[in-house]
Amino acid sequence: MADQQQQPYYQHQHEPHQTTKNISGSQIMTIITLFPLGGLLLLISGIILTGTIIGLAVATPLFVIFSPVLVPAVLALGLAVTGFLTSGAFGITALSSLAWLVKYFRQGQGYDAAEMAKQRAQGMAGYVGHRARDVGHKTQDVAGRA
């Protein structure tokens, strides 16, 4: 019993079946091909990063010198693009509204709505005319008393 307690734990575990994975020839060829390719791409990305940093270091003083010209130019360009986009959005909205209106009237549902709108307009015109006559009569009455 004392011997079992002194022995390390890992000696008591036995794996019933140990598998070893063999690497095939195609996998070796893949590694041989991709390892240099990955290294080459890493080297190219490092060269591009270095060139970008050097270019930014050279261009920064030019941006500072020409900023009084560049900032208004970028602002004007941004406003122009915003104007064109807004104009296009309003145009598309107007066209879609008109298309919906034409579709609505062509389906026959719009004729009833158009008649109701026409009757409301006529009723409102009659009401406004009646009120105008009343105001005119009251004005005449007040002017006649004076």
PDB file of C-alpha atoms in Angstrom:
ATOM      1  CA  MET A   1       0.000   0.000   0.000  1.00  0.00           C
ATOM      2  CA  ALA A   2       2.840   2.383   0.822  1.00  0.00           C
ATOM      3  CA  ASP A   3       4.406   1.676  -2.570  1.00  0.00           C
ATOM      4  CA  GLN A   4       1.278   2.749  -4.412  1.00  0.00           C
ATOM      5  CA  GLN A   5       1.051   6.030  -2.518  1.00  0.00           C
ATOM      6  CA  GLN A   6       4.630   7.001  -3.332  1.00  0.00           C
ATOM      7  CA  GLN A   7       4.340   6.340  -7.045  1.00  0.00           C
ATOM      8  CA  PRO A   8       3.386   9.318  -9.252  1.00  0.00           C
ATOM      9  CA  TYR A   9      -0.161   9.554 -10.501  1.00  0.00           C
ATOM     10  CA  TYR A  10       0.711   9.438 -14.196  1.00  0.00           C
ATOM     11  CA  GLN A  11       2.211   5.969 -13.897  1.00  0.00           C
ATOM     12  CA  HIS A  12      -1.160   4.518 -12.966  1.00  0.00           C
ATOM     13  CA  GLN A  13      -2.917   5.774 -16.077  1.00  0.00           C
ATOM     14  CA  HIS A  14      -2.699   3.506 -19.058  1.00  0.00           C
ATOM     15  CA  GLU A  15      -4.089   4.577 -22.393  1.00  0.00           C
ATOM     16  CA  PRO A  16      -5.690   1.591 -24.061  1.00  0.00           C
ATOM     17  CA  HIS A  17      -4.882   2.690 -27.603  1.00  0.00           C
ATOM     18  CA  GLN A  18      -2.302   5.276 -28.539  1.00  0.00           C
ATOM     19  CA  THR A  19      -2.629   6.690 -32.041  1.00  0.00           C
ATOM     20  CA  THR A  20       0.146   8.371 -33.912  1.00  0.00           C
ATOM     21  CA  LYS A  21      -0.801  10.601 -36.761  1.00  0.00           C
ATOM     22  CA  ASN A  22       1.253  10.174 -39.864  1.00  0.00           C
ATOM     23  CA  ILE A  23       1.799  13.169 -42.080  1.00  0.00           C
ATOM     24  CA  SER A  24       1.206  12.413 -45.731  1.00  0.00           C
ATOM     25  CA  GLY A  25       3.346  13.541 -48.609  1.00  0.00           C
ATOM     26  CA  SER A  26       0.738  16.018 -49.844  1.00  0.00           C
ATOM     27  CA  GLN A  27       0.630  17.672 -46.425  1.00  0.00           C
ATOM     28  CA  ILE A  28       4.425  18.000 -46.419  1.00  0.00           C
ATOM     29  CA  MET A  29       4.317  19.532 -49.914  1.00  0.00           C
ATOM     30  CA  THR A  30       1.623  21.959 -48.743  1.00  0.00           C
ATOM     31  CA  ILE A  31       3.756  23.074 -45.804  1.00  0.00           C
ATOM     32  CA  ILE A  32       6.860  23.382 -47.993  1.00  0.00           C
ATOM     33  CA  THR A  33       4.913  25.491 -50.495  1.00  0.00           C
ATOM     34  CA  LEU A  34       2.951  27.708 -48.102  1.00  0.00           C
ATOM     35  CA  PHE A  35       5.712  28.478 -45.597  1.00  0.00           C
ATOM     36  CA  PRO A  36       7.901  30.454 -48.049  1.00  0.00           C
ATOM     37  CA  LEU A  37       4.819  32.029 -49.603  1.00  0.00           C
ATOM     38  CA  GLY A  38       3.626  33.230 -46.184  1.00  0.00           C
ATOM     39  CA  GLY A  39       7.103  34.572 -45.416  1.00  0.00           C
ATOM     40  CA  LEU A  40       7.212  36.407 -48.744  1.00  0.00           C
ATOM     41  CA  LEU A  41       3.792  37.981 -48.134  1.00  0.00           C
ATOM     42  CA  LEU A  42       4.866  39.018 -44.638  1.00  0.00           C
ATOM     43  CA  LEU A  43       8.008  40.628 -46.096  1.00  0.00           C
ATOM     44  CA  ILE A  44       5.960  42.507 -48.730  1.00  0.00           C
ATOM     45  CA  SER A  45       3.509  43.769 -46.092  1.00  0.00           C
ATOM     46  CA  GLY A  46       6.450  45.035 -44.012  1.00  0.00           C
ATOM     47  CA  ILE A  47       7.902  46.872 -47.018  1.00  0.00           C
ATOM     48  CA  ILE A  48       4.513  48.446 -47.784  1.00  0.00           C
ATOM     49  CA  LEU A  49       4.094  49.518 -44.148  1.00  0.00           C
ATOM     50  CA  THR A  50       7.560  51.094 -44.168  1.00  0.00           C
ATOM     51  CA  GLY A  51       6.811  52.920 -47.427  1.00  0.00           C
ATOM     52  CA  THR A  52       3.505  54.166 -46.059  1.00  0.00           C
ATOM     53  CA  ILE A  53       5.143  55.553 -42.916  1.00  0.00           C
ATOM     54  CA  ILE A  54       7.883  57.269 -44.966  1.00  0.00           C
ATOM     55  CA  GLY A  55       5.293  58.718 -47.367  1.00  0.00           C
ATOM     56  CA  LEU A  56       3.198  60.015 -44.472  1.00  0.00           C
ATOM     57  CA  ALA A  57       6.283  61.593 -42.883  1.00  0.00           C
ATOM     58  CA  VAL A  58       7.107  63.364 -46.164  1.00  0.00           C
ATOM     59  CA  ALA A  59       3.491  64.412 -46.915  1.00  0.00           C
ATOM     60  CA  THR A  60       2.581  65.730 -43.452  1.00  0.00           C
ATOM     61  CA  PRO A  61       4.498  69.028 -43.809  1.00  0.00           C
ATOM     62  CA  LEU A  62       2.866  69.541 -47.205  1.00  0.00           C
ATOM     63  CA  PHE A  63      -0.572  69.038 -45.665  1.00  0.00           C
ATOM     64  CA  VAL A  64       0.260  71.590 -42.975  1.00  0.00           C
ATOM     65  CA  ILE A  65       1.573  74.114 -45.524  1.00  0.00           C
ATOM     66  CA  PHE A  66      -1.379  73.717 -47.911  1.00  0.00           C
ATOM     67  CA  SER A  67      -4.088  73.283 -45.253  1.00  0.00           C
ATOM     68  CA  PRO A  68      -5.498  76.803 -45.833  1.00  0.00           C
ATOM     69  CA  VAL A  69      -6.277  75.666 -49.379  1.00  0.00           C
ATOM     70  CA  LEU A  70      -7.068  72.002 -48.760  1.00  0.00           C
ATOM     71  CA  VAL A  71      -9.547  72.442 -45.898  1.00  0.00           C
ATOM     72  CA  PRO A  72     -11.912  74.777 -47.801  1.00  0.00           C
ATOM     73  CA  ALA A  73     -11.578  72.616 -50.906  1.00  0.00           C
ATOM     74  CA  VAL A  74     -12.521  69.473 -48.976  1.00  0.00           C
ATOM     75  CA  LEU A  75     -15.370  71.370 -47.292  1.00  0.00           C
ATOM     76  CA  ALA A  76     -16.696  72.623 -50.646  1.00  0.00           C
ATOM     77  CA  LEU A  77     -16.408  69.160 -52.157  1.00  0.00           C
ATOM     78  CA  GLY A  78     -18.215  67.634 -49.184  1.00  0.00           C
ATOM     79  CA  LEU A  79     -21.028  70.180 -49.414  1.00  0.00           C
ATOM     80  CA  ALA A  80     -21.355  69.592 -53.163  1.00  0.00           C
ATOM     81  CA  VAL A  81     -21.588  65.833 -52.692  1.00  0.00           C
ATOM     82  CA  THR A  82     -24.133  66.316 -49.900  1.00  0.00           C
ATOM     83  CA  GLY A  83     -26.158  68.611 -52.157  1.00  0.00           C
ATOM     84  CA  PHE A  84     -26.166  66.117 -55.018  1.00  0.00           C
ATOM     85  CA  LEU A  85     -27.175  63.258 -52.720  1.00  0.00           C
ATOM     86  CA  THR A  86     -29.937  65.327 -51.107  1.00  0.00           C
ATOM     87  CA  SER A  87     -31.218  66.432 -54.499  1.00  0.00           C
ATOM     88  CA  GLY A  88     -31.291  62.840 -55.678  1.00  0.00           C
ATOM     89  CA  ALA A  89     -33.106  61.718 -52.538  1.00  0.00           C
ATOM     90  CA  PHE A  90     -35.758  64.419 -52.962  1.00  0.00           C
ATOM     91  CA  GLY A  91     -36.126  63.551 -56.655  1.00  0.00           C
ATOM     92  CA  ILE A  92     -36.577  59.864 -55.927  1.00  0.00           C
ATOM     93  CA  THR A  93     -39.100  60.698 -53.198  1.00  0.00           C
ATOM     94  CA  ALA A  94     -41.064  62.946 -55.557  1.00  0.00           C
ATOM     95  CA  LEU A  95     -41.087  60.345 -58.334  1.00  0.00           C
ATOM     96  CA  SER A  96     -42.165  57.567 -56.007  1.00  0.00           C
ATOM     97  CA  SER A  97     -44.933  59.784 -54.584  1.00  0.00           C
ATOM     98  CA  LEU A  98     -46.193  60.610 -58.067  1.00  0.00           C
ATOM     99  CA  ALA A  99     -46.009  56.953 -59.088  1.00  0.00           C
ATOM    100  CA  TRP A 100     -48.028  55.987 -56.012  1.00  0.00           C
ATOM    101  CA  LEU A 101     -50.599  58.690 -56.790  1.00  0.00           C
ATOM    102  CA  VAL A 102     -50.977  57.526 -60.405  1.00  0.00           C
ATOM    103  CA  LYS A 103     -51.312  53.913 -59.274  1.00  0.00           C
ATOM    104  CA  TYR A 104     -53.869  54.938 -56.664  1.00  0.00           C
ATOM    105  CA  PHE A 105     -56.022  56.765 -59.203  1.00  0.00           C
ATOM    106  CA  ARG A 106     -55.698  54.021 -61.843  1.00  0.00           C
ATOM    107  CA  GLN A 107     -56.988  51.383 -59.445  1.00  0.00           C
ATOM    108  CA  GLY A 108     -60.295  53.231 -59.203  1.00  0.00           C
ATOM    109  CA  GLN A 109     -60.012  53.936 -55.518  1.00  0.00           C
ATOM    110  CA  GLY A 110     -58.817  57.443 -56.203  1.00  0.00           C
ATOM    111  CA  TYR A 111     -61.958  58.541 -58.007  1.00  0.00           C
ATOM    112  CA  ASP A 112     -64.017  58.506 -54.828  1.00  0.00           C
ATOM    113  CA  ALA A 113     -61.287  60.329 -52.952  1.00  0.00           C
ATOM    114  CA  ALA A 114     -60.992  62.868 -55.767  1.00  0.00           C
ATOM    115  CA  GLU A 115     -64.749  63.473 -55.704  1.00  0.00           C
ATOM    116  CA  MET A 116     -64.687  63.919 -51.937  1.00  0.00           C
ATOM    117  CA  ALA A 117     -61.782  66.353 -52.201  1.00  0.00           C
ATOM    118  CA  LYS A 118     -63.617  68.270 -54.939  1.00  0.00           C
ATOM    119  CA  GLN A 119     -66.787  68.466 -52.836  1.00  0.00           C
ATOM    120  CA  ARG A 120     -64.808  69.619 -49.796  1.00  0.00           C
ATOM    121  CA  ALA A 121     -63.096  72.316 -51.867  1.00  0.00           C
ATOM    122  CA  GLN A 122     -66.451  73.496 -53.224  1.00  0.00           C
ATOM    123  CA  GLY A 123     -67.963  73.474 -49.733  1.00  0.00           C
ATOM    124  CA  MET A 124     -65.043  75.444 -48.337  1.00  0.00           C
ATOM    125  CA  ALA A 125     -65.262  77.948 -51.202  1.00  0.00           C
ATOM    126  CA  GLY A 126     -68.973  78.377 -50.525  1.00  0.00           C
ATOM    127  CA  TYR A 127     -68.350  78.848 -46.812  1.00  0.00           C
ATOM    128  CA  VAL A 128     -65.607  81.417 -47.430  1.00  0.00           C
ATOM    129  CA  GLY A 129     -67.866  83.265 -49.914  1.00  0.00           C
ATOM    130  CA  HIS A 130     -70.739  83.280 -47.422  1.00  0.00           C
ATOM    131  CA  ARG A 131     -68.473  84.604 -44.658  1.00  0.00           C
ATOM    132  CA  ALA A 132     -67.093  87.276 -46.990  1.00  0.00           C
ATOM    133  CA  ARG A 133     -70.649  88.461 -47.769  1.00  0.00           C
ATOM    134  CA  ASP A 134     -71.461  88.572 -44.058  1.00  0.00           C
ATOM    135  CA  VAL A 135     -68.364  90.633 -43.321  1.00  0.00           C
ATOM    136  CA  GLY A 136     -69.208  92.928 -46.263  1.00  0.00           C
ATOM    137  CA  HIS A 137     -72.763  93.472 -44.965  1.00  0.00           C
ATOM    138  CA  LYS A 138     -71.488  94.187 -41.446  1.00  0.00           C
ATOM    139  CA  THR A 139     -68.947  96.643 -42.842  1.00  0.00           C
ATOM    140  CA  GLN A 140     -71.700  98.416 -44.795  1.00  0.00           C
ATOM    141  CA  ASP A 141     -73.921  98.553 -41.709  1.00  0.00           C
ATOM    142  CA  VAL A 142     -71.109 100.053 -39.608  1.00  0.00           C
ATOM    143  CA  ALA A 143     -70.218 102.526 -42.375  1.00  0.00           C
ATOM    144  CA  GLY A 144     -73.904 103.473 -42.806  1.00  0.00           C
ATOM    145  CA  ARG A 145     -74.284 104.341 -39.113  1.00  0.00           C
ATOM    146  CA  ALA A 146     -71.234 106.550 -39.141  1.00  0.00           C
TER     147      ALA A 146
END
